[in-house]
Amino acid sequence: MSEKPKSKAAGEFTLIDLFLSRFPRARVPVGPGDDCAVLTPSKGAQCITTDAVVEDVHFKRDWFTSEDIGHKALAVNLSDLASMGAIPRWFVCALALPRDFPRRELLGLARGMSALAREHGIALIGGNFTSARELSITVTAAGELPPGTAPITRAGGRPGDALYVSGTLGEARLGLQQLLSGQRRSAAILRQKRPKPRVELGRLAARFATAGLDLSDGLAQDLGHLCMASGVGAQLELERLPVSRAVRASLGVEGALAGGEDYELLLAVPAERTAAFERACLRAEEPVTCIGRLTPGQPGHIHDAMGRTLRLPAGYDHFRGGGRIDRSRR
Amino acid sequence: MSEKPKSKAAGEFTLIDLFLSRFPRARVPVGPGDDCAVLTPSKGAQCITTDAVVEDVHFKRDWFTSEDIGHKALAVNLSDLASMGAIPRWFVCALALPRDFPRRELLGLARGMSALAREHGIALIGGNFTSARELSITVTAAGELPPGTAPITRAGGRPGDALYVSGTLGEARLGLQQLLSGQRRSAAILRQKRPKPRVELGRLAARFATAGLDLSDGLAQDLGHLCMASGVGAQLELERLPVSRAVRASLGVEGALAGGEDYELLLAVPAERTAAFERACLRAEEPVTCIGRLTPGQPGHIHDAMGRTLRLPAGYDHFRGGGRIDRSRR
């Protein structure tokens, strides 16, 4: 902490109160402050995910404001809920803070996280503080499927399903490259710092899609996951990939494929439902692009429209050094 | 990793498979491997907790085997479920691993965690891996209350309720002191490394207790929390505190009060139910000791049997440096 605590009350408990003060009170039988939060039984099936953001791996404190970090920590979890078609319900937040972490930055984390939580109607029901050498935030989030609705998993894709991707690809990677080269403001940098979880699209897609996931590791790697889980191949039409001029100029299509941290949704939709799906997306103002289809080919095998096998660049993988921000660490 | 990964498959995904391989397959609609786990709706109310263990704060890798660390990471969460009277159901596990973390140690973490998970019938349903400078494990765990059962909260205590504590106090702190002084094996060190969550006692206590919590910060501090939340005072009979001869000799009663990481339960039981509660504990072989009672005094005010105000030592608080293992860090 920046100031030396003056009394017992200025220690851990005040930090918790400070953090919680930026969130609306959760409407649950027992909220933050007891050993557990207590929730009434859910009506539909529950979707649970956990994801962490770590200093110098997922963000740098020089580049990200504390609001950005708080936003990103929750956004990556909301993106997982979105990819299953779930309605966000509650989350818990475990913070590991360096000893000298300033109170105003703690409030910044809370503000960034709280703004996104309100936007998606998800309630903070509990948390944990610990000290650590580096800042990290681990969020566990839960969503609910409307009763009778099946989740969108990676495994349901069938040959012939059309492949859709939301938004545009490669912006977050371009933003990271710009940050590394000293730039501090751009549309791409905003995508890197403030990913937008596609929660509404996920809920809509649950009525159409056979399979899907969110693009955290790059289209190439994540499409591979979907294909392997579904036991199918895929044909990509590279010229249809939604890639901005800036990304195409800086990274090329290959760069957009390797991407990483796009947090767009990749969805497989049966051919007979594509027209209805596209109409629904248009009405909901959720931009999606058809980029190819699933094939009966060798599971995980991906080729282009000419039938050539795509040697896809590897995506983001912390343990292989594919991650960008932590490149400087080694 | 100790070995350089040879291919894409040797990266993050193999580590996850390796870790999961030590756990039984969770019986849920969608388990680990998708963007979210999917669970059928719970019948009773759900209790949710999140807690982290961090290298050099909660453990040292020189002193703790990886099995110890895996055990402790889950145990501290099970203890929170125990304190509410919940039946453990599922957990997710977010691991932050240093780049050079050996595979055999990852397997050790999984073994230690898995053994405790099996003992308490709790299923690993998902997780996350990231790289980090220091090892940390953040677990989020959920338990269920039998339909119609109220949770044991901190807030339900009433003047006149008898105060019970399970097991013995101060062992974990003594164990830490012994580790700091170079000792490597003792009963107290085992308590520090392998806390036993009082899950069965918690479930039993849900039929009797008006309030309760688990002792993670030391009896003094945690009793203060219970009293503040319940709006009551307390009278402690210090000579009745369950403190072993070794703890009394090394730390004194004061040391046992400040304790920290005991993970015993503190329970408030109405006077008219104490006899039945004690009989039930005896039958279940769950040792508990009556150590005083709640009073109508000033909230949070704690005195001894002679009416003298107890100046209780502060408990464990990472942000105030009350924690022991991380003392060497500053």
XYZ file of C-alpha atoms in Angstrom:
660
model
C 0.000 0.000 0.000
C 1.106 3.550 -0.618
C 0.359 4.665 2.917
C 1.403 2.662 5.914
C -1.715 1.292 7.567
C -2.356 2.967 10.892
C -4.460 0.347 12.595
C -5.799 -3.162 12.226
C -8.806 -1.750 10.384
C -6.546 -0.225 7.724
C -5.268 -3.652 6.638
C -6.845 -6.296 4.471
C -10.430 -5.591 5.443
C -10.400 -1.975 4.410
C -8.923 -2.897 1.027
C -11.786 -5.352 0.502
C -14.365 -2.734 1.521
C -12.721 -0.209 -0.783
C -12.850 -2.601 -3.735
C -16.433 -3.676 -3.046
C -17.609 -0.084 -2.674
C -17.473 0.325 -6.454
C -19.923 -2.536 -7.105
C -23.683 -2.622 -6.603
C -24.809 -4.886 -3.755
C -25.443 -8.398 -5.106
C -29.040 -9.588 -4.681
C -28.175 -12.973 -3.176
C -29.001 -14.558 0.228
C -25.375 -14.080 1.408
C -22.978 -11.809 -0.504
C -19.338 -10.797 -0.001
C -18.076 -10.725 3.592
C -18.827 -14.225 4.814
C -16.782 -17.392 4.259
C -18.883 -18.215 1.191
C -21.487 -16.436 -0.863
C -24.839 -18.253 -0.846
C -27.008 -18.444 -3.955
C -30.483 -19.797 -4.494
C -30.589 -22.778 -6.902
C -30.362 -21.822 -10.580
C -33.306 -22.594 -12.864
C -31.302 -23.493 -15.971
C -27.984 -25.275 -16.442
C -24.950 -23.355 -15.206
C -21.844 -22.523 -17.251
C -18.669 -21.999 -15.201
C -15.332 -20.591 -16.345
C -12.132 -19.340 -14.704
C -9.488 -17.176 -16.312
C -6.631 -15.046 -15.019
C -4.785 -11.962 -16.217
C -1.199 -11.633 -14.995
C 1.104 -8.611 -15.041
C 3.680 -8.732 -17.858
C 1.860 -11.696 -19.427
C -1.557 -10.231 -20.252
C -0.905 -6.575 -19.510
C 1.831 -4.142 -18.594
C 1.122 -1.569 -15.926
C 2.990 1.005 -18.035
C 0.580 0.544 -20.922
C -2.698 -0.350 -19.250
C -4.571 1.869 -16.833
C -5.931 0.048 -13.806
C -9.417 0.485 -15.349
C -8.177 -1.330 -18.474
C -6.836 -4.187 -16.332
C -10.055 -4.521 -14.341
C -12.053 -4.495 -17.580
C -9.879 -7.121 -19.244
C -9.907 -9.470 -16.236
C -13.695 -9.701 -16.366
C -14.013 -9.444 -20.165
C -12.016 -12.616 -20.874
C -14.376 -14.553 -18.600
C -17.526 -12.983 -20.044
C -16.217 -13.994 -23.464
C -16.156 -17.645 -22.316
C -19.754 -17.348 -21.094
C -20.689 -15.701 -24.403
C -19.192 -18.571 -26.389
C -21.498 -21.074 -24.634
C -24.586 -18.907 -25.174
C -24.980 -18.268 -21.440
C -26.574 -15.323 -19.642
C -23.977 -13.874 -17.218
C -25.060 -14.262 -13.580
C -22.290 -13.971 -10.981
C -18.532 -13.871 -10.541
C -15.902 -14.000 -7.837
C -12.597 -12.171 -8.074
C -9.267 -13.190 -6.490
C -6.738 -10.358 -6.489
C -3.015 -10.817 -5.910
C -1.527 -7.386 -5.233
C 2.055 -6.217 -4.824
C 2.638 -4.738 -1.355
C 3.095 -1.221 -2.673
C -0.026 -1.302 -4.875
C -1.632 2.161 -4.588
C -5.188 2.477 -3.320
C -6.158 4.683 -6.227
C -5.148 1.878 -8.596
C -7.186 -0.628 -6.619
C -10.151 1.682 -7.065
C -9.309 1.884 -10.771
C -9.392 -1.912 -11.088
C -12.774 -1.937 -9.366
C -14.131 0.841 -11.599
C -13.057 -0.869 -14.827
C -14.475 -4.189 -13.704
C -17.653 -2.732 -12.269
C -18.535 -0.774 -15.423
C -18.339 -3.930 -17.526
C -20.190 -5.957 -14.889
C -23.093 -3.482 -14.917
C -23.193 -3.502 -18.696
C -23.724 -7.272 -18.676
C -25.785 -7.538 -15.482
C -23.321 -9.837 -13.720
C -23.008 -9.604 -9.922
C -19.801 -9.716 -7.881
C -20.617 -12.131 -5.055
C -17.245 -12.681 -3.413
C -13.519 -12.410 -3.633
C -10.148 -12.799 -2.066
C -7.082 -10.620 -1.549
C -3.535 -11.808 -1.183
C -0.137 -10.191 -1.545
C 2.149 -11.300 -4.380
C 5.193 -10.081 -6.299
C 3.184 -9.231 -9.401
C -0.367 -8.082 -9.951
C -2.787 -10.774 -11.089
C -6.552 -11.116 -11.129
C -8.299 -14.466 -11.319
C -12.010 -14.330 -12.047
C -14.416 -17.252 -11.901
C -17.698 -16.465 -13.626
C -21.001 -18.285 -13.984
C -23.734 -17.926 -16.536
C -27.068 -19.620 -16.930
C -28.640 -21.227 -19.966
C -32.337 -20.539 -20.421
C -34.180 -23.743 -19.353
C -34.328 -26.156 -22.281
C -31.454 -24.490 -24.174
C -28.343 -26.523 -24.988
C -24.914 -24.898 -24.561
C -22.781 -24.117 -27.623
C -19.832 -26.484 -27.197
C -16.769 -27.096 -29.332
C -17.880 -30.622 -30.110
C -21.175 -30.199 -31.967
C -19.914 -29.148 -35.403
C -20.916 -31.258 -38.452
C -19.571 -31.380 -41.985
C -21.364 -28.804 -44.106
C -21.930 -26.325 -41.278
C -21.059 -22.786 -42.295
C -18.339 -21.048 -40.243
C -18.988 -17.545 -38.989
C -16.775 -15.143 -37.123
C -17.915 -11.964 -35.380
C -16.334 -8.519 -35.699
C -12.836 -8.274 -37.142
C -9.666 -10.284 -36.599
C -6.121 -9.343 -35.678
C -6.824 -5.905 -34.162
C -5.739 -6.900 -30.660
C -2.495 -8.316 -31.999
C -1.860 -5.197 -34.036
C -2.577 -3.124 -30.931
C 0.018 -5.102 -29.016
C 2.555 -4.607 -31.802
C 1.878 -0.889 -31.733
C 2.318 -0.774 -27.958
C 5.615 -2.656 -28.276
C 6.801 -0.140 -30.862
C 6.039 2.804 -28.602
C 2.631 3.897 -29.879
C 0.108 4.625 -27.118
C -3.249 5.380 -28.769
C -5.066 3.758 -31.660
C -8.248 1.858 -32.374
C -6.222 -1.370 -32.369
C -4.659 -0.566 -28.980
C -8.143 -0.046 -27.595
C -9.091 -3.535 -28.833
C -6.034 -4.958 -27.036
C -6.874 -3.179 -23.783
C -10.652 -3.314 -23.779
C -11.904 -6.478 -25.461
C -15.683 -6.526 -25.937
C -17.185 -9.883 -24.954
C -19.863 -10.906 -27.473
C -22.452 -11.829 -24.877
C -25.551 -10.804 -26.854
C -24.319 -12.580 -29.975
C -23.666 -15.741 -27.962
C -27.203 -15.761 -26.596
C -28.602 -15.238 -30.074
C -26.302 -17.888 -31.571
C -27.483 -20.503 -29.051
C -30.669 -20.753 -31.194
C -28.694 -21.550 -34.373
C -25.154 -22.797 -33.822
C -24.065 -26.435 -33.552
C -20.622 -25.493 -32.196
C -18.554 -22.465 -31.259
C -15.885 -20.912 -29.088
C -14.313 -17.551 -28.440
C -11.098 -16.571 -30.204
C -8.516 -16.115 -27.490
C -5.600 -17.946 -29.114
C -6.099 -16.782 -32.713
C -8.426 -18.090 -35.414
C -5.949 -20.717 -36.647
C -5.459 -22.401 -33.306
C -9.049 -22.004 -32.098
C -10.550 -23.343 -35.331
C -8.220 -26.298 -34.856
C -9.699 -26.859 -31.385
C -13.242 -26.765 -32.732
C -12.403 -29.157 -35.572
C -10.616 -31.625 -33.300
C -13.442 -31.579 -30.730
C -16.067 -32.023 -33.486
C -14.023 -34.582 -35.446
C -14.213 -32.590 -38.678
C -12.001 -30.698 -41.083
C -12.561 -27.150 -42.348
C -12.296 -25.108 -45.487
C -11.440 -21.436 -45.000
C -11.987 -18.750 -47.611
C -9.088 -16.515 -46.721
C -10.236 -13.604 -48.854
C -13.429 -13.433 -46.799
C -11.712 -13.056 -43.423
C -12.890 -9.826 -41.800
C -9.569 -8.036 -41.532
C -9.240 -4.270 -41.422
C -6.990 -2.422 -43.862
C -4.657 -1.497 -41.000
C -4.290 -5.133 -39.921
C -3.859 -6.369 -43.500
C -1.154 -3.762 -44.111
C 0.744 -4.489 -40.873
C 0.245 -8.172 -40.200
C -1.145 -9.644 -43.411
C -3.814 -12.322 -43.356
C -1.390 -14.713 -41.677
C -1.018 -12.318 -38.763
C -4.765 -12.041 -38.385
C -5.021 -15.864 -38.368
C -2.467 -16.138 -35.580
C -4.114 -13.176 -33.880
C -4.695 -13.842 -30.227
C -6.952 -12.020 -27.783
C -9.542 -11.095 -30.406
C -12.360 -12.363 -28.159
C -14.626 -12.650 -31.165
C -16.879 -15.694 -31.521
C -16.334 -18.480 -34.049
C -19.626 -20.272 -34.766
C -20.675 -23.275 -36.844
C -24.216 -22.970 -38.232
C -26.028 -25.674 -40.270
C -26.451 -24.655 -43.921
C -30.264 -24.644 -43.689
C -30.187 -22.133 -40.820
C -27.631 -19.653 -42.158
C -30.193 -17.323 -43.750
C -32.212 -17.074 -40.524
C -29.015 -16.664 -38.482
C -27.756 -13.851 -40.691
C -31.120 -12.074 -40.499
C -31.146 -12.371 -36.706
C -27.601 -10.981 -36.505
C -28.525 -8.086 -38.756
C -31.568 -7.235 -36.642
C -29.478 -7.427 -33.453
C -26.687 -5.347 -35.047
C -24.169 -8.092 -34.376
C -21.795 -8.172 -37.360
C -20.791 -11.675 -38.467
C -18.961 -12.918 -41.560
C -19.139 -16.326 -43.190
C -15.511 -17.450 -43.595
C -15.862 -21.070 -44.763
C -17.373 -24.357 -43.705
C -16.729 -27.576 -41.865
C -15.806 -30.577 -44.022
C -15.825 -34.347 -43.607
C -12.020 -34.274 -44.000
C -9.382 -35.461 -41.572
C -10.168 -34.039 -38.112
C -8.335 -30.782 -37.595
C -7.206 -30.607 -41.244
C -7.822 -27.112 -42.643
C -7.572 -26.156 -46.311
C -8.318 -23.133 -48.472
C -10.918 -22.713 -51.205
C -8.454 -24.150 -53.768
C -8.060 -27.308 -51.688
C -4.521 -26.417 -50.570
C -3.672 -27.416 -47.018
C -3.210 -24.323 -44.915
C -0.045 -24.299 -42.880
C -1.565 -22.197 -40.185
C 0.666 -20.130 -37.939
C 0.526 -21.143 -34.293
C -1.572 -18.925 -32.078
C -1.061 -17.551 -28.637
C 0.319 -19.957 -26.050
C 1.921 -18.701 -22.853
C 3.933 -21.838 -22.364
C 5.523 -21.710 -25.778
C 6.405 -18.046 -25.742
C 3.790 -17.328 -28.396
C 2.390 -14.696 -26.083
C 3.553 -11.239 -26.930
C 3.580 -9.102 -23.841
C 5.747 -11.524 -21.912
C 8.279 -11.808 -24.736
C 10.404 -9.153 -23.055
C 10.570 -11.239 -19.903
C 12.793 -13.993 -21.257
C 9.039 -26.236 -18.383
C 12.079 -28.333 -17.691
C 12.192 -29.749 -21.193
C 11.843 -27.569 -24.204
C 8.540 -28.369 -25.877
C 9.085 -30.065 -29.218
C 5.879 -29.190 -30.972
C 2.670 -27.262 -30.608
C 1.140 -30.236 -28.828
C 3.822 -30.075 -26.151
C 2.724 -26.601 -25.070
C -0.156 -25.472 -22.937
C -2.551 -28.228 -23.937
C -0.346 -31.063 -22.863
C 0.221 -29.438 -19.475
C -3.530 -29.240 -18.996
C -3.988 -32.880 -20.025
C -1.175 -33.893 -17.693
C -2.756 -32.091 -14.762
C -6.244 -33.411 -15.497
C -4.984 -36.969 -15.856
C -4.670 -37.226 -12.069
C -8.353 -36.465 -11.454
C -11.384 -38.689 -11.997
C -13.618 -37.581 -14.858
C -16.279 -35.184 -13.542
C -19.845 -36.430 -14.033
C -21.217 -33.227 -15.545
C -22.790 -32.444 -18.948
C -19.607 -30.603 -20.092
C -16.356 -30.969 -18.141
C -12.852 -29.517 -18.599
C -11.758 -28.803 -22.172
C -14.482 -26.478 -23.418
C -14.779 -22.722 -22.842
C -16.994 -23.372 -19.802
C -17.996 -26.379 -17.777
C -21.752 -26.985 -17.846
C -23.620 -28.174 -14.757
C -27.213 -29.236 -14.265
C -29.149 -26.946 -11.868
C -28.424 -27.585 -8.182
C -31.259 -28.757 -5.926
C -30.250 -26.838 -2.810
C -28.716 -23.411 -2.309
C -25.122 -23.074 -3.493
C -22.184 -21.855 -1.423
C -19.313 -20.314 -3.434
C -15.826 -19.399 -2.240
C -12.510 -18.430 -3.838
C -9.110 -18.543 -2.189
C -5.530 -18.486 -3.458
C -2.201 -19.803 -2.222
C 0.855 -17.871 -3.401
C 4.517 -18.842 -3.319
C 6.460 -17.189 -0.478
C 3.200 -15.967 1.060
C 1.372 -19.216 1.858
C 4.118 -21.709 1.132
C 7.778 -21.966 0.254
C 8.815 -24.430 -2.411
C 11.848 -25.355 -0.281
C 9.622 -26.460 2.573
C 6.490 -27.732 0.871
C 6.383 -30.634 -1.552
C 4.230 -29.999 -4.607
C 1.714 -32.482 -3.103
C 1.565 -30.303 0.035
C 0.910 -27.204 -2.099
C -1.829 -28.907 -4.128
C -3.425 -30.164 -0.915
C -3.324 -26.761 0.765
C -4.736 -24.907 -2.245
C -7.888 -27.024 -2.171
C -8.033 -27.443 1.628
C -8.387 -23.719 2.349
C -11.414 -23.607 0.034
C -12.983 -26.767 1.451
C -12.603 -25.193 4.877
C -14.755 -22.252 3.735
C -17.413 -24.671 2.467
C -17.193 -26.558 5.783
C -17.776 -23.384 7.758
C -21.104 -22.801 5.975
C -22.254 -26.400 6.496
C -22.128 -27.129 2.751
C -21.578 -30.432 0.949
C -18.602 -29.994 -1.446
C -19.671 -30.349 -5.103
C -17.244 -28.866 -7.664
C -14.208 -26.663 -8.057
C -12.152 -24.937 -10.733
C -8.435 -24.374 -10.464
C -6.394 -21.530 -12.003
C -2.660 -22.228 -11.970
C 0.011 -19.589 -12.512
C 3.288 -21.388 -13.148
C 6.852 -20.128 -13.521
C 8.253 -20.931 -16.967
C 10.735 -23.456 -15.625
C 8.185 -25.300 -13.469
C 9.018 -29.014 -13.767
C 6.419 -31.443 -15.081
C 6.959 -33.800 -12.158
C 6.021 -30.966 -9.799
C 2.903 -30.213 -11.810
C 1.954 -33.855 -11.380
C 2.712 -33.508 -7.668
C 0.328 -30.553 -7.374
C -2.348 -32.598 -9.125
C -1.761 -35.633 -6.893
C -1.976 -33.641 -3.655
C -5.107 -31.857 -4.823
C -6.732 -34.944 -6.273
C -6.268 -37.056 -3.109
C -8.067 -34.432 -1.023
C -10.742 -33.952 -3.693
C -11.528 -37.685 -3.685
C -11.685 -37.740 0.098
C -14.391 -35.091 0.057
C -16.147 -36.108 -3.158
C -15.581 -32.781 -4.912
C -15.140 -32.765 -8.714
C -12.638 -30.710 -10.720
C -14.742 -29.281 -13.560
C -12.374 -26.778 -15.157
C -9.259 -24.712 -14.903
C -6.802 -22.355 -16.445
C -3.041 -22.204 -16.907
C -0.955 -19.092 -17.242
C 2.720 -18.307 -16.840
C 3.837 -16.051 -13.989
C 6.959 -15.163 -12.028
C 5.859 -17.073 -8.936
C 3.734 -20.153 -8.421
C 0.163 -19.510 -7.311
C -3.030 -21.525 -7.329
C -6.464 -19.935 -7.162
C -9.326 -22.321 -6.479
C -13.020 -21.464 -6.666
C -15.157 -24.101 -4.977
C -18.885 -24.677 -4.662
C -20.868 -26.641 -2.128
C -24.553 -27.322 -1.781
C -26.807 -27.009 1.224
C -29.328 -29.824 1.649
C -32.722 -28.401 0.553
C -34.353 -26.577 3.461
C -31.084 -26.162 5.390
C -29.861 -22.659 6.243
C -26.153 -21.847 5.856
C -24.015 -21.169 8.940
C -23.116 -17.496 8.539
C -21.093 -15.148 10.710
C -24.128 -13.045 11.454
C -26.505 -15.412 13.255
C -24.916 -15.502 16.729
C -27.029 -14.443 19.743
C -26.082 -13.524 23.313
C -25.969 -16.664 25.423
C -24.853 -18.974 22.589
C -22.019 -21.258 23.624
C -18.779 -20.951 21.610
C -17.138 -24.130 20.377
C -13.896 -24.662 18.543
C -12.855 -27.873 16.796
C -9.495 -29.643 17.150
C -6.593 -27.707 18.642
C -5.291 -24.182 18.116
C -1.905 -22.758 17.226
C -0.346 -25.900 15.725
C -0.052 -24.427 12.223
C 1.641 -21.345 13.592
C 4.025 -23.438 15.656
C 4.760 -25.504 12.551
C 5.630 -22.351 10.642
C 7.903 -21.192 13.466
C 9.641 -24.567 13.399
C 10.109 -24.368 9.628
C 11.573 -20.865 9.983
C 14.019 -22.155 12.589
C 15.219 -24.955 10.302
C 13.170 -27.908 11.576
C 11.648 -30.007 8.790
C 9.416 -32.644 10.400
C 6.965 -32.483 13.280
C 3.275 -32.923 13.964
C 2.910 -29.123 13.955
C 4.686 -28.797 10.588
C 2.263 -31.335 9.160
C -0.631 -29.147 10.392
C 0.943 -26.156 8.616
C 1.398 -28.061 5.358
C -1.679 -30.268 5.306
C -4.619 -28.514 6.953
C -7.654 -30.777 7.399
C -10.876 -29.040 6.393
C -13.653 -29.871 8.890
C -16.233 -30.705 6.250
C -18.097 -33.416 8.206
C -18.244 -31.279 11.320
C -19.625 -28.365 9.297
C -22.427 -30.498 7.904
C -23.251 -31.780 11.363
C -23.071 -28.282 12.859
C -25.568 -26.909 10.335
C -28.259 -28.676 12.448
C -27.230 -26.862 15.639
C -25.178 -23.692 15.116
C -26.523 -20.144 14.830
C -23.210 -18.797 13.517
C -19.719 -19.920 12.643
C -16.623 -19.512 10.508
C -13.312 -21.212 9.880
C -10.190 -20.045 11.686
C -7.828 -18.818 9.006
C -6.656 -15.573 10.648
C -6.392 -16.821 14.247
C -9.069 -17.218 16.925
C -8.726 -13.645 18.178
C -9.320 -11.997 14.842
C -11.899 -14.485 13.586
C -13.960 -14.365 16.810
C -13.904 -10.593 16.353
C -15.382 -11.035 12.862
C -18.141 -13.292 14.144
C -18.969 -10.890 17.006
C -19.045 -7.838 14.732
C -21.214 -9.581 12.138
C -23.603 -10.844 14.844
C -23.566 -7.594 16.832
C -22.542 -9.299 20.066
C -19.649 -9.459 22.513
C -17.962 -12.615 23.775
C -16.534 -14.086 26.930
C -13.606 -16.461 26.467
C -12.440 -18.942 29.089
C -8.774 -18.931 28.218
C -7.916 -21.957 30.362
C -10.321 -24.039 28.268
C -8.690 -23.267 24.915
C -7.644 -26.549 23.264
C -3.909 -25.920 23.048
C -1.354 -28.704 22.971
C 1.531 -28.827 25.447
C 3.969 -28.095 22.596
C 2.063 -24.993 21.507
C 1.608 -23.769 25.092
C 5.333 -24.172 25.749
C 6.441 -22.439 22.529
C 3.801 -19.800 21.836
C 1.776 -19.513 25.039
C -1.975 -19.019 24.955
C -1.505 -15.636 23.299
C 0.289 -17.294 20.406
C -2.505 -19.791 19.973
C -5.031 -16.934 19.934
C -3.139 -15.132 17.180
C -2.623 -18.479 15.447
C -3.446 -18.299 11.784
C -4.098 -21.113 9.316
C -5.616 -23.446 11.924
C -8.592 -24.139 9.631
C -10.611 -25.310 12.616
C -14.256 -24.263 12.942
C -15.550 -21.739 15.471
C -19.260 -22.324 16.120
C -21.953 -20.594 18.181
C -24.587 -23.014 19.538
C -27.686 -21.976 21.537
C -27.449 -23.062 25.193
C -30.456 -25.392 24.912
C -28.830 -27.326 22.062
C -25.313 -27.729 23.434
C -25.948 -31.148 25.002
C -27.344 -32.576 21.745
C -24.553 -30.934 19.745
C -21.856 -32.401 21.986
C -23.435 -35.862 21.767
C -23.588 -35.636 17.965
C -19.927 -34.566 17.797
C -18.920 -37.435 20.081
C -20.782 -39.958 17.922
C -19.208 -38.512 14.760
C -15.753 -38.470 16.396
C -15.436 -34.755 15.742
C -13.621 -33.248 18.740
C -14.990 -29.877 19.858
C -14.334 -27.786 22.963
C -16.581 -25.185 24.586
C -14.385 -22.094 25.037
C -16.873 -19.451 26.181
C -20.081 -17.767 25.111
C -21.504 -14.809 23.261
C -22.635 -11.867 25.414
C -24.955 -8.889 24.977
C -21.900 -6.623 25.431
C -20.498 -4.086 23.014
C -20.204 -5.657 19.528
C -16.742 -7.110 19.071
C -15.801 -6.590 22.737
C -14.186 -9.747 24.130
C -13.438 -10.379 27.800
C -12.215 -13.236 29.960
C -14.032 -15.180 32.675
C -12.997 -12.563 35.259
C -14.590 -9.807 33.176
C -11.234 -8.356 32.114
C -11.107 -6.980 28.563
C -8.850 -9.150 26.468
C -6.291 -7.241 24.461
C -6.173 -9.819 21.758
C -3.131 -10.075 19.545
C -3.795 -9.328 15.883
C -4.099 -12.354 13.646
C -2.766 -13.140 10.222
C -3.135 -10.396 7.614
C -1.071 -10.403 4.441
C -1.432 -6.691 3.950
C -0.152 -5.809 7.387
C 2.783 -8.171 7.380
C 1.160 -10.324 10.036
C 1.701 -13.269 7.732
C 4.753 -15.292 8.578
C 6.086 -16.956 5.476
C 6.368 -13.706 3.561
C 8.170 -11.940 6.411
C 11.470 -12.684 4.753
C 10.356 -10.937 1.593
C 10.389 -7.405 2.960
